[in-house]
Short mmCIF file of C-alpha atoms and ligand atoms in Angstrom, two decimals:
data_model
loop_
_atom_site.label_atom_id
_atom_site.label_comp_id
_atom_site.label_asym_id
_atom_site.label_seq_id
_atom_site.Cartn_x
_atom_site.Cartn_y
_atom_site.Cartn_z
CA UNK I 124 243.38 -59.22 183.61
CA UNK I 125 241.75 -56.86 185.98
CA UNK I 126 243.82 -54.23 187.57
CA UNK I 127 245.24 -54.98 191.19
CA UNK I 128 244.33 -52.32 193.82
CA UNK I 129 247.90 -50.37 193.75
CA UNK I 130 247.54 -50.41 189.76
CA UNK I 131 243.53 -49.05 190.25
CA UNK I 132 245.28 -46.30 193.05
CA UNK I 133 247.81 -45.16 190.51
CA UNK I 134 245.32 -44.75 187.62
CA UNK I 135 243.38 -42.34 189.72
CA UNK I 136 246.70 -40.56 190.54
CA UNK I 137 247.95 -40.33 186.65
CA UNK I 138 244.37 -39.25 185.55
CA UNK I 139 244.39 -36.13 188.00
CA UNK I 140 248.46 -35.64 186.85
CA UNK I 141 247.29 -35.05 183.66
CA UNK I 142 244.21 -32.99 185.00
CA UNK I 143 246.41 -30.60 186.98
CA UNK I 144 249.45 -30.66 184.38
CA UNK I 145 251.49 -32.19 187.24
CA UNK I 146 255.44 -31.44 186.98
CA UNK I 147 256.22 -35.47 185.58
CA UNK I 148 259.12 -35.51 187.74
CA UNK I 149 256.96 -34.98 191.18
CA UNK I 150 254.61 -37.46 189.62
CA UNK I 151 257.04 -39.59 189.19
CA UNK I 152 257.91 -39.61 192.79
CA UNK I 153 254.18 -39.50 193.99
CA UNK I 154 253.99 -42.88 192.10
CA UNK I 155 255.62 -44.70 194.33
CA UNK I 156 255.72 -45.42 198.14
CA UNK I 157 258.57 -44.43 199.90
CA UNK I 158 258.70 -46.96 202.12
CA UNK I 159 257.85 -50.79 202.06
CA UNK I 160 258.02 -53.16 204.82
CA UNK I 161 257.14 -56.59 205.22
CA UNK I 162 257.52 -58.71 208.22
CA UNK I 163 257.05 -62.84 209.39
CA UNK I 164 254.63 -62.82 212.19
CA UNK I 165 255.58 -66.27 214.30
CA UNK I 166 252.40 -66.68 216.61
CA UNK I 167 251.69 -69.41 219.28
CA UNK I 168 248.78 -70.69 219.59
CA UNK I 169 246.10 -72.06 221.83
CA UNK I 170 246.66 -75.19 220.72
CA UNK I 171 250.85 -75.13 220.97
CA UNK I 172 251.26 -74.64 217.01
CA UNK I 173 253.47 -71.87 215.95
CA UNK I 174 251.58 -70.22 213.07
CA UNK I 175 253.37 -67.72 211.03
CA UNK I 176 251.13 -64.59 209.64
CA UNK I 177 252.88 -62.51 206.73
CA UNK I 178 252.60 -58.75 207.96
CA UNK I 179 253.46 -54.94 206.19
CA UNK I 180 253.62 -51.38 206.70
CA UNK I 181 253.97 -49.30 203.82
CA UNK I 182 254.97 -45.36 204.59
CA UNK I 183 253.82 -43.90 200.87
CA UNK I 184 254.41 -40.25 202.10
CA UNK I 185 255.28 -38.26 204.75
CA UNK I 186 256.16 -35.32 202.64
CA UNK I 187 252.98 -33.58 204.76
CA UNK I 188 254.16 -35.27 207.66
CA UNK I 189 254.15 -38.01 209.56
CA UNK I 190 253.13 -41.20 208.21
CA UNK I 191 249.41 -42.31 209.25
CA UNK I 192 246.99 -44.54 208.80
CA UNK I 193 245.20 -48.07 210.06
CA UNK I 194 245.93 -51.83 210.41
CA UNK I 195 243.92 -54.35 208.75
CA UNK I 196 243.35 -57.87 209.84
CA UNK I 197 242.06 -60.06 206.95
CA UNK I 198 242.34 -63.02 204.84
CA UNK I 199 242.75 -61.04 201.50
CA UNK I 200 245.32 -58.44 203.18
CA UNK I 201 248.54 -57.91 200.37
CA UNK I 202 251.25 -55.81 200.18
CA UNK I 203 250.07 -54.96 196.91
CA UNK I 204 246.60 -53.75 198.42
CA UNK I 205 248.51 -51.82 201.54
CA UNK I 206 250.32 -49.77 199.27
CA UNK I 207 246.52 -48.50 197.76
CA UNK I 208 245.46 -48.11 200.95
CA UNK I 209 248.50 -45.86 201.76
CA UNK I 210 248.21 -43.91 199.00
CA UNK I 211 244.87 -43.36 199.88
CA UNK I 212 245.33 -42.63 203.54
CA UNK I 213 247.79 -39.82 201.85
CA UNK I 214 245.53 -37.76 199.94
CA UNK I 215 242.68 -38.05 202.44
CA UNK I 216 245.36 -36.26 204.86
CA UNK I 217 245.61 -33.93 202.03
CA UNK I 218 242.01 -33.60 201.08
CA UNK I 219 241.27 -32.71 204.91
CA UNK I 220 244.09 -30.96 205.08
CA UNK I 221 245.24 -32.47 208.62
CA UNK I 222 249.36 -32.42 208.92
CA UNK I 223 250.16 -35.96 208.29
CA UNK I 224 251.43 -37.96 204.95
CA UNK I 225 249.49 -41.54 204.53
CA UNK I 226 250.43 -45.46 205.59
CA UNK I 227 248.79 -48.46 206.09
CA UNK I 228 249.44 -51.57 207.91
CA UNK I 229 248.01 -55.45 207.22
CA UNK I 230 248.29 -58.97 208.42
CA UNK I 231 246.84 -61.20 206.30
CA UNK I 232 245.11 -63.60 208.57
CA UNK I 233 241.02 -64.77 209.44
CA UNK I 234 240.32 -63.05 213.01
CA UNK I 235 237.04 -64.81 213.16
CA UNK I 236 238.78 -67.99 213.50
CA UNK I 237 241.43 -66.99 216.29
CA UNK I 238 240.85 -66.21 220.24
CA UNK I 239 241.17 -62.82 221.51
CA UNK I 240 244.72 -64.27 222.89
CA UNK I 241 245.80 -65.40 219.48
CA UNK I 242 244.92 -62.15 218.15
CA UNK I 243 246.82 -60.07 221.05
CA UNK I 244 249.76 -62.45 220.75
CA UNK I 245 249.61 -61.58 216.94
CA UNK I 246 249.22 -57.68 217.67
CA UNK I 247 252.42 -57.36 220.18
CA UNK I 248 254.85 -59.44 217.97
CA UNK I 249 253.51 -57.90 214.72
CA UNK I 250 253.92 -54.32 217.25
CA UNK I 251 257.27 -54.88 217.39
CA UNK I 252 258.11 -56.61 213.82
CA UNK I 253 257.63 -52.78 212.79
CA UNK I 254 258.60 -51.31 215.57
CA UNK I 255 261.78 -49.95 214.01
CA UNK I 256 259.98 -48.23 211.97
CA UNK I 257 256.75 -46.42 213.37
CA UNK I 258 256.96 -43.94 216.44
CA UNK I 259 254.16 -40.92 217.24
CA UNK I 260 256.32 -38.36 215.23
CA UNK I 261 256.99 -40.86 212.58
CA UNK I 262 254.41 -43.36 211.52
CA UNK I 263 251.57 -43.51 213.63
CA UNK I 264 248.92 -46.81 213.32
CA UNK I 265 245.00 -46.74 213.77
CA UNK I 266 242.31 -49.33 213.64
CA UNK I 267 240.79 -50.45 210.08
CA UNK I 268 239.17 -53.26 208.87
CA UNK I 269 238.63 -55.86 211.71
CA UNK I 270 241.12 -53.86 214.46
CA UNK I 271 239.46 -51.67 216.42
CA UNK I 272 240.34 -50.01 220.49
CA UNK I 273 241.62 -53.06 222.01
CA UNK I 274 243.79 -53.39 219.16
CA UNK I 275 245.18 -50.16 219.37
CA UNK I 276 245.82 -50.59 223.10
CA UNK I 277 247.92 -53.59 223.15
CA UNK I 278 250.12 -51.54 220.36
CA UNK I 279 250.23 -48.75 222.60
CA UNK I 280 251.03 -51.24 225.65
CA UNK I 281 253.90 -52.95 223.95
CA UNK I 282 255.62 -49.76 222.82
CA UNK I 283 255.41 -48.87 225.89
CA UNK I 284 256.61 -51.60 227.79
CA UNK I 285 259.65 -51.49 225.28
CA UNK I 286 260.63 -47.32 225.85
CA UNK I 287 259.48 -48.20 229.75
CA UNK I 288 256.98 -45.45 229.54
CA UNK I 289 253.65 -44.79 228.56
CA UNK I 290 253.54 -43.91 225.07
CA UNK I 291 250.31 -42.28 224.11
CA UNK I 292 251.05 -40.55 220.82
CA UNK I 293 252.33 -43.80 218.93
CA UNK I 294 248.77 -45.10 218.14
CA UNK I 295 245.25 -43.53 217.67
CA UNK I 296 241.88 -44.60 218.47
CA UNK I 297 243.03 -46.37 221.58
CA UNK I 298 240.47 -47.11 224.64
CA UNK I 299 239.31 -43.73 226.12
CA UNK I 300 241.38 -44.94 229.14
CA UNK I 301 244.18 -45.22 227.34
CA UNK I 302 244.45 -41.81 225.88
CA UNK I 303 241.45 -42.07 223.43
CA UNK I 304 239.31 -39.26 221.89
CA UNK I 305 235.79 -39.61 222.92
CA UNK I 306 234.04 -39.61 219.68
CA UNK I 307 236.89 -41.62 217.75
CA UNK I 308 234.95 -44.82 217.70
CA UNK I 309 232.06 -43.37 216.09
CA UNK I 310 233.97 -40.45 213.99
CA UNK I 311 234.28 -42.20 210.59
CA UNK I 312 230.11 -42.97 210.63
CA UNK I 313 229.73 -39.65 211.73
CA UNK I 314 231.80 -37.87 208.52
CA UNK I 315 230.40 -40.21 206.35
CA UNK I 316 226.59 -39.10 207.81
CA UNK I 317 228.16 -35.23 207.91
CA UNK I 318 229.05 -35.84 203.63
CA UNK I 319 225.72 -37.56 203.27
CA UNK I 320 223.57 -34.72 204.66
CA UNK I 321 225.89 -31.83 203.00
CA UNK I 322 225.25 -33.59 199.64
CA UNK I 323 221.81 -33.59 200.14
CA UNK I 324 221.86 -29.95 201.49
CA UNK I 325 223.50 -28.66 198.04
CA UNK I 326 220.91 -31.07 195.66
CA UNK I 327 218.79 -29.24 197.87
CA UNK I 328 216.75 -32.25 198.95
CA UNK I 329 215.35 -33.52 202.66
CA UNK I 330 216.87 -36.43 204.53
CA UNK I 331 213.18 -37.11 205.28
CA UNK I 332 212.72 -38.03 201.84
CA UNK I 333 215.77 -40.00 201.35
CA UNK I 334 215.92 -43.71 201.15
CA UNK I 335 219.60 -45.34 201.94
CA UNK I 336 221.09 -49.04 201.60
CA UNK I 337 224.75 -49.43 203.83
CA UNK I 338 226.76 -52.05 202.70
CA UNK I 339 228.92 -53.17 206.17
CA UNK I 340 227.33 -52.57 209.32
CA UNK I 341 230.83 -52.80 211.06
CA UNK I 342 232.19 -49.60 212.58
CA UNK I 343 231.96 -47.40 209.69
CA UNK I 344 228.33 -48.65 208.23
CA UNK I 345 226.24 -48.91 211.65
CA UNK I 346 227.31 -45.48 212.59
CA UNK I 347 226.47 -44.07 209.29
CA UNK I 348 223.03 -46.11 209.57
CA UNK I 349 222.54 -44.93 212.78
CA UNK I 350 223.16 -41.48 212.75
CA UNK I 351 221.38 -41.25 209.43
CA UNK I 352 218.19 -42.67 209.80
CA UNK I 353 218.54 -39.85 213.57
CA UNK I 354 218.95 -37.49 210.71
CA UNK I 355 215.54 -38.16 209.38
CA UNK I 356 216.60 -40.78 206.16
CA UNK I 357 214.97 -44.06 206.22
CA UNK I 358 217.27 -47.24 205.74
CA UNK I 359 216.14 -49.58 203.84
CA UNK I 360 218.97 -52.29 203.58
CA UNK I 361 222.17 -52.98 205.18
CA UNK I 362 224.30 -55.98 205.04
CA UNK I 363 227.69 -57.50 206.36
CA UNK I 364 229.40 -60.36 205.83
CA UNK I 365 226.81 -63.05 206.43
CA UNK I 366 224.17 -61.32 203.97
CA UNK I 367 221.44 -58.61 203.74
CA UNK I 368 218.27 -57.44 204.91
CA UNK I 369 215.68 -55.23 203.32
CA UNK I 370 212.92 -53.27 204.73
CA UNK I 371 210.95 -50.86 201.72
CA UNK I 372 209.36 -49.28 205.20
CA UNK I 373 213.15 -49.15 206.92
CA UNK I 374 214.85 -51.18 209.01
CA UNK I 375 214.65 -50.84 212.49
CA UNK I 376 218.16 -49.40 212.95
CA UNK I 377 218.68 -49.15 217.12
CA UNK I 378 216.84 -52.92 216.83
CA UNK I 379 219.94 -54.18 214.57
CA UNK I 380 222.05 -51.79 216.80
CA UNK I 381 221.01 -53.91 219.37
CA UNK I 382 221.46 -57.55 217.99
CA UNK I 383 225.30 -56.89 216.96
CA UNK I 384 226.42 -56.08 220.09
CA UNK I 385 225.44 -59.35 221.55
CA UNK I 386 225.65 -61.27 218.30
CA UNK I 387 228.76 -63.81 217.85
CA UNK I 388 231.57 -61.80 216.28
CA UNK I 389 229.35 -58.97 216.18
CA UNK I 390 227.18 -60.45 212.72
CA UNK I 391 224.15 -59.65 212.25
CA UNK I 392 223.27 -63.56 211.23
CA UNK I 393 220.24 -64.41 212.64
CA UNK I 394 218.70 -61.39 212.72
CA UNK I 395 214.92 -61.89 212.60
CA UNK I 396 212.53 -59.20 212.37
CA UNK I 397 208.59 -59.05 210.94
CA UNK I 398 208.29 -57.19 207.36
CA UNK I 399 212.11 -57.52 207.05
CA UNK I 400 213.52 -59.38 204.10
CA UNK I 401 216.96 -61.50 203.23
CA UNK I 402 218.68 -60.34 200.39
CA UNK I 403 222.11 -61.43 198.92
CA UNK I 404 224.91 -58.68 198.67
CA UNK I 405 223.77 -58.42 195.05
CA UNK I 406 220.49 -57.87 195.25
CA UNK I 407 221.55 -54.97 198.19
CA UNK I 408 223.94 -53.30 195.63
CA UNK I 409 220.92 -53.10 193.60
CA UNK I 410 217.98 -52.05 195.54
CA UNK I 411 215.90 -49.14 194.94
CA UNK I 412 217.21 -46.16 196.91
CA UNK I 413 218.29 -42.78 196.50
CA UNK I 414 222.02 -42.79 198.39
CA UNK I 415 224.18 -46.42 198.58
CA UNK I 416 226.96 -46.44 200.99
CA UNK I 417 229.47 -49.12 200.58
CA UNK I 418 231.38 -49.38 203.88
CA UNK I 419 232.92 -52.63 203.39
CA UNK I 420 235.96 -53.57 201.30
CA UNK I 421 237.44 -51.93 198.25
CA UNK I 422 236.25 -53.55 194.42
CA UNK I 423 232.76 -53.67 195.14
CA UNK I 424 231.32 -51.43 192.35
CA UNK I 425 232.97 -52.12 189.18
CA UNK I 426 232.08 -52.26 185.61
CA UNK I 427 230.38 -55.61 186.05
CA UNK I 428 227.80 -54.28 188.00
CA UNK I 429 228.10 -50.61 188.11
CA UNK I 430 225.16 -50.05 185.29
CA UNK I 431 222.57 -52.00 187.45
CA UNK I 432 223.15 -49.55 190.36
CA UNK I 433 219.78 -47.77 191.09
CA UNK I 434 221.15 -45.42 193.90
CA UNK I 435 222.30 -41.87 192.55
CA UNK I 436 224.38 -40.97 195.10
CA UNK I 437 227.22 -43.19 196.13
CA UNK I 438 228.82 -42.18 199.59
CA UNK I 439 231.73 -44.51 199.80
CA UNK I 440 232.58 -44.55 203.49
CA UNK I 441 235.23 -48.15 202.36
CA UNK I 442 238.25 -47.38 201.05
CA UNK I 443 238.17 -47.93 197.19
CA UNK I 444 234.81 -49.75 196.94
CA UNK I 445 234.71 -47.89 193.27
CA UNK I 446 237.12 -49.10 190.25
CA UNK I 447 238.18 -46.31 187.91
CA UNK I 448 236.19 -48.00 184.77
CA UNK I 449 232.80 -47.96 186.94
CA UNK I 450 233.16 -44.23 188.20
CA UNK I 451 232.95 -44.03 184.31
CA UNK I 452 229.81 -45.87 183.93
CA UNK I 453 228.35 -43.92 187.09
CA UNK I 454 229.42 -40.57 185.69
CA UNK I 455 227.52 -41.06 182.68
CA UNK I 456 224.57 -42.23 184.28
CA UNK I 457 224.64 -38.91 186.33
CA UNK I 458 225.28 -40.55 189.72
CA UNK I 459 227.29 -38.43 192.34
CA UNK I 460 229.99 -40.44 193.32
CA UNK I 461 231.53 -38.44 196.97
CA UNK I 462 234.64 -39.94 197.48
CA UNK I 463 236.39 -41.76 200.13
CA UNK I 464 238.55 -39.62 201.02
CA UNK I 465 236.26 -37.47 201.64
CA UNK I 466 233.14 -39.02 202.74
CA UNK I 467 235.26 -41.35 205.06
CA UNK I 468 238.11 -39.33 206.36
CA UNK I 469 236.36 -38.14 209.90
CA UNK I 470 238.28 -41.44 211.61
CA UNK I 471 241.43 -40.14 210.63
CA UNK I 472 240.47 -36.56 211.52
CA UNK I 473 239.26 -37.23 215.21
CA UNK I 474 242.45 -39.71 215.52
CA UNK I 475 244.35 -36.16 214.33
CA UNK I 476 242.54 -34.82 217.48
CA UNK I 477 243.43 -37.87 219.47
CA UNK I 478 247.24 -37.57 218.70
CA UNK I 479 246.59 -33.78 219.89
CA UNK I 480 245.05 -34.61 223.18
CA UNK I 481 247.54 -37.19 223.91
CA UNK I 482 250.94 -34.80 222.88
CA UNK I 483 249.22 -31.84 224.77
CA UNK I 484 247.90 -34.10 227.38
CA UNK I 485 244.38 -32.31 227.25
CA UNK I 486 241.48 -33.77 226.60
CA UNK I 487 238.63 -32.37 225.36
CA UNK I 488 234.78 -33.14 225.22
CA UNK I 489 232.70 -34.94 223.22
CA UNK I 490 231.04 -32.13 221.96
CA UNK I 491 234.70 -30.04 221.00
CA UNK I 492 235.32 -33.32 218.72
CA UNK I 493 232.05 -33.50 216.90
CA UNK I 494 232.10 -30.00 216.89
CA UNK I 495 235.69 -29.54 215.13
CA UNK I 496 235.13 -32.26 212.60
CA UNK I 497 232.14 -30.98 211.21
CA UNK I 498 233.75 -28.31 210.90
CA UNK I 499 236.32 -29.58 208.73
CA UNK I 500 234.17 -32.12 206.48
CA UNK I 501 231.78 -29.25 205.83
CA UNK I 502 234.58 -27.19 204.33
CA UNK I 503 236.30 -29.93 202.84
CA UNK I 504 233.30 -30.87 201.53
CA UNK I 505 232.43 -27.02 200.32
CA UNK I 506 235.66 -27.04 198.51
CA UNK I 507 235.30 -30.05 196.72
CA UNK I 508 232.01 -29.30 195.43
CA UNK I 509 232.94 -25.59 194.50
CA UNK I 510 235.94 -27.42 192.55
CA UNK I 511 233.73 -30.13 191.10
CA UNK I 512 230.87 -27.24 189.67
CA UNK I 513 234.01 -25.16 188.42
CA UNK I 514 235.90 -27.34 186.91
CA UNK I 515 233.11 -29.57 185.90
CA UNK I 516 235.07 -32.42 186.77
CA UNK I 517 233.51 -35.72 189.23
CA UNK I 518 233.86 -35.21 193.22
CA UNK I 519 236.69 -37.82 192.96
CA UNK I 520 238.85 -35.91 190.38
CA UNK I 521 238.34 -32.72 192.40
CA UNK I 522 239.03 -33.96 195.63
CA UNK I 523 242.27 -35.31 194.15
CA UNK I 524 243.12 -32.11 192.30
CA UNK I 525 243.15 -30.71 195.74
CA UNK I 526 245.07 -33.55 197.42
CA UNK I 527 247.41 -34.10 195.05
CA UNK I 528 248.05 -30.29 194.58
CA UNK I 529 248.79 -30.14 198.38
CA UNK I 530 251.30 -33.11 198.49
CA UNK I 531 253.37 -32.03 195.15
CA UNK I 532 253.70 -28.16 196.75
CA UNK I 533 254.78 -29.26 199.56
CA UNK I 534 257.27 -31.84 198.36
CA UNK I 535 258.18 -29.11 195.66
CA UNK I 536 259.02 -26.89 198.78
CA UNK I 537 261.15 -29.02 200.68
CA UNK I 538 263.35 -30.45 197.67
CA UNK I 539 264.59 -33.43 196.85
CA UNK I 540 267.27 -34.83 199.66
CA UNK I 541 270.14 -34.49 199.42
N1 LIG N 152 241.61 -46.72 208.90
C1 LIG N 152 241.00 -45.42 208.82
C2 LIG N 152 241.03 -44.90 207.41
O1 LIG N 152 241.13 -45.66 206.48
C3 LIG N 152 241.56 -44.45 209.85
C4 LIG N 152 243.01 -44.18 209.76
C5 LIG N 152 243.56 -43.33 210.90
O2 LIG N 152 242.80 -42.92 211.75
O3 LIG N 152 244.76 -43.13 210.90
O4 LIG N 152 240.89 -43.74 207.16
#
């Protein structure tokens, strides 16, 4: 049987223990999360029903500090893939070296097929299922897959209506109105363009030459597009749920840009365009290109197909879109594989900056935020590549090495309780 997403998390984690000759007993501890909760989300709706979601947090470290990380509306949302994507959410903190631990959030339920009231009735009485345990110095939420601003604002409103006072700091990437960071919306497209062109920098090759197929073109994979093919690169597929499209020439990415936002649920079905192609998911994960992003959902490159991907470099701006067993397979074929928590971590870096602005109430420009996260994906970046060529180990073992190295000192530091 094919390993779930926590077992697939953990396997990374024991494979850099072993790496960095991890004290077993801290790896023991780092094995688990410390914190699991799952909730009954009773929501009426439009049509007088009373529909119950399932809903979890999971707090797998706040050794760093506080917990953080996003909520996930979908169909396929389990606890068992939360706690991955808390894990995760941990060492990207760590990789980035921003002060929090990692979380996660899901309710497993089809947005697409619920009204924006459904969905805000969901989001207050899921709010306050875990209210007990969240808070802006203890757990702190952010959008993910299918959430996004207005999300985060009704969380933020329903705290607040409960402490009877605005409560910025409990939730990032909120409406700029609302306490938001300019530049959060577009921050995890932006790090995952900023890893993109820093690869390319140290290969020592020119965007202008560089052909790229995105996988999503939701919040993470438009913004990549789009600031990539600014950057010089020509796209030459993208795709989202509905299917692909393929353009050897490139797509016309501000044209697409374009079609989404007026599109129903923001798909890009439909989408018509001379000299541009249809193409199944498949046939995008193997089109000719030199860089494939995936920037959709986790288990997408595996070692059923992982052998037929013609892309070198992999910039995985999803969470977990690579199994273990295919990061083999890619390895030996010589691909560069830059992780995701690397090559995706700006959105939790600019919500870092967010939670700043709102706790110091002072807000900065747009330019200060793009500004400040290059900064720190360029270095992170630096220092997982320096590790990488030392060590000769794969981006994804170094950038663990460092993460994991981070969270173990500093849980070695503070001791066990009591
Ligand atoms: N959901 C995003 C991620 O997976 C952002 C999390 C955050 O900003 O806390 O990194």
């Amino acid at each position: 049987m094919a390993d779930s997403v926590f077992q697939m998390a953990l396997k990374q984690l024991d494979e850099v223990a072993k790496k960095i000759n991890l004290d077993p007993n801290i790896h023991n501890v780092l094995r688990q999360p410390e914190r699991e909760l799952t909730v009954s989300v009773p929501v009426e709706m439009d049509d007088g029903r009373i529909e119950v979601f399932t809903g979890h947090r999971v707090q797998y470290s706040s050794v760093r500090g506080p917990c953080k990380g996003g909520i996930r509306y979908h169909q396929d949302v389990t606890l068992d893939e939360v706690k991955a994507l808390a894990a995760w959410m941990t060492w990207k903190c760590a990789v980035v070296n921003i002060p929090y631990g990692g979380a996660k959030g899901g309710v497993k339920c089809d947005p697409f097929k619920m009204s924006t009231q459904e969905v805000r009735r969901l989001t207050r009485r899921y709010t306050v299922m875990i209210m007990p345990i969240i808070g802006g110095r203890r757990d702190i939420p952010a959008p993910d897959v299918n959430t996004g601003a207005d999300t985060m604002g009704w969380i933020m409103d329903t705290v607040s209506m409960f402490e009877g006072r605005t409560v910025m700091d409990i939730v990032t990437g909120k409406p700029i109105e609302l306490g938001g960071s300019l530049g959060r919306r577009e921050a995890t497209g932006r790090g995952v363009m900023i890893s993109t062109i820093q690869l390319l920098n140290k290969l020592g090759k020119n965007p202008k030459d560089t052909t790229v197929i995105v996988q999503g073109f939701g919040n993470v994979g438009s913004v990549a597009a789009e600031l990539l093919s600014q950057n010089g690169c020509k796209i030459v597929a993208v795709s989202d749920v509905t299917g692909g499209f393929y353009n050897s020439n490139g797509l016309d990415i501000p044209d697409m840009l374009k079609y989404v936002e007026t599109s129903e649920n923001h798909l890009l079905e439909g989408y018509k365009k001379g000299g541009t192609e249809k193409i199944s998911n498949e046939e995008l994960l193997f089109s000719d290109a030199d860089v494939l992003i995936p920037a959709a959902l986790e288990n997408q490159i595996t070692e059923k197909n992982a052998d037929k991907i013609k892309a070198k470099y992999i910039i995985e701006g999803a969470n977990g879109p690579t199994t273990p067993e295919a990061d083999k397979i890619l390895g030996h074929k010589g691909s560069i594989v830059v992780p995701d928590v690397l090559a995706n971590s700006g959105g939790v870096v600019v919500s870092y900056f967010e939670w700043v602005q709102d706790i110091q109430a002072f807000f900065w420009d747009v330019d200060q935020v793009n500004e400040s996260l290059e900064k720190i994906i360029v270095k992170s970046f630096d220092e997982v590549w320096s590790i990488s060529q030392d060590k000769k180990v794969d981006m994804r073992m170094a950038a663990y090495m460092i993460a994991v190295r981070r969270v173990a000192s500093a849980l070695k530091q503070r001791g066990i309780f009591p």
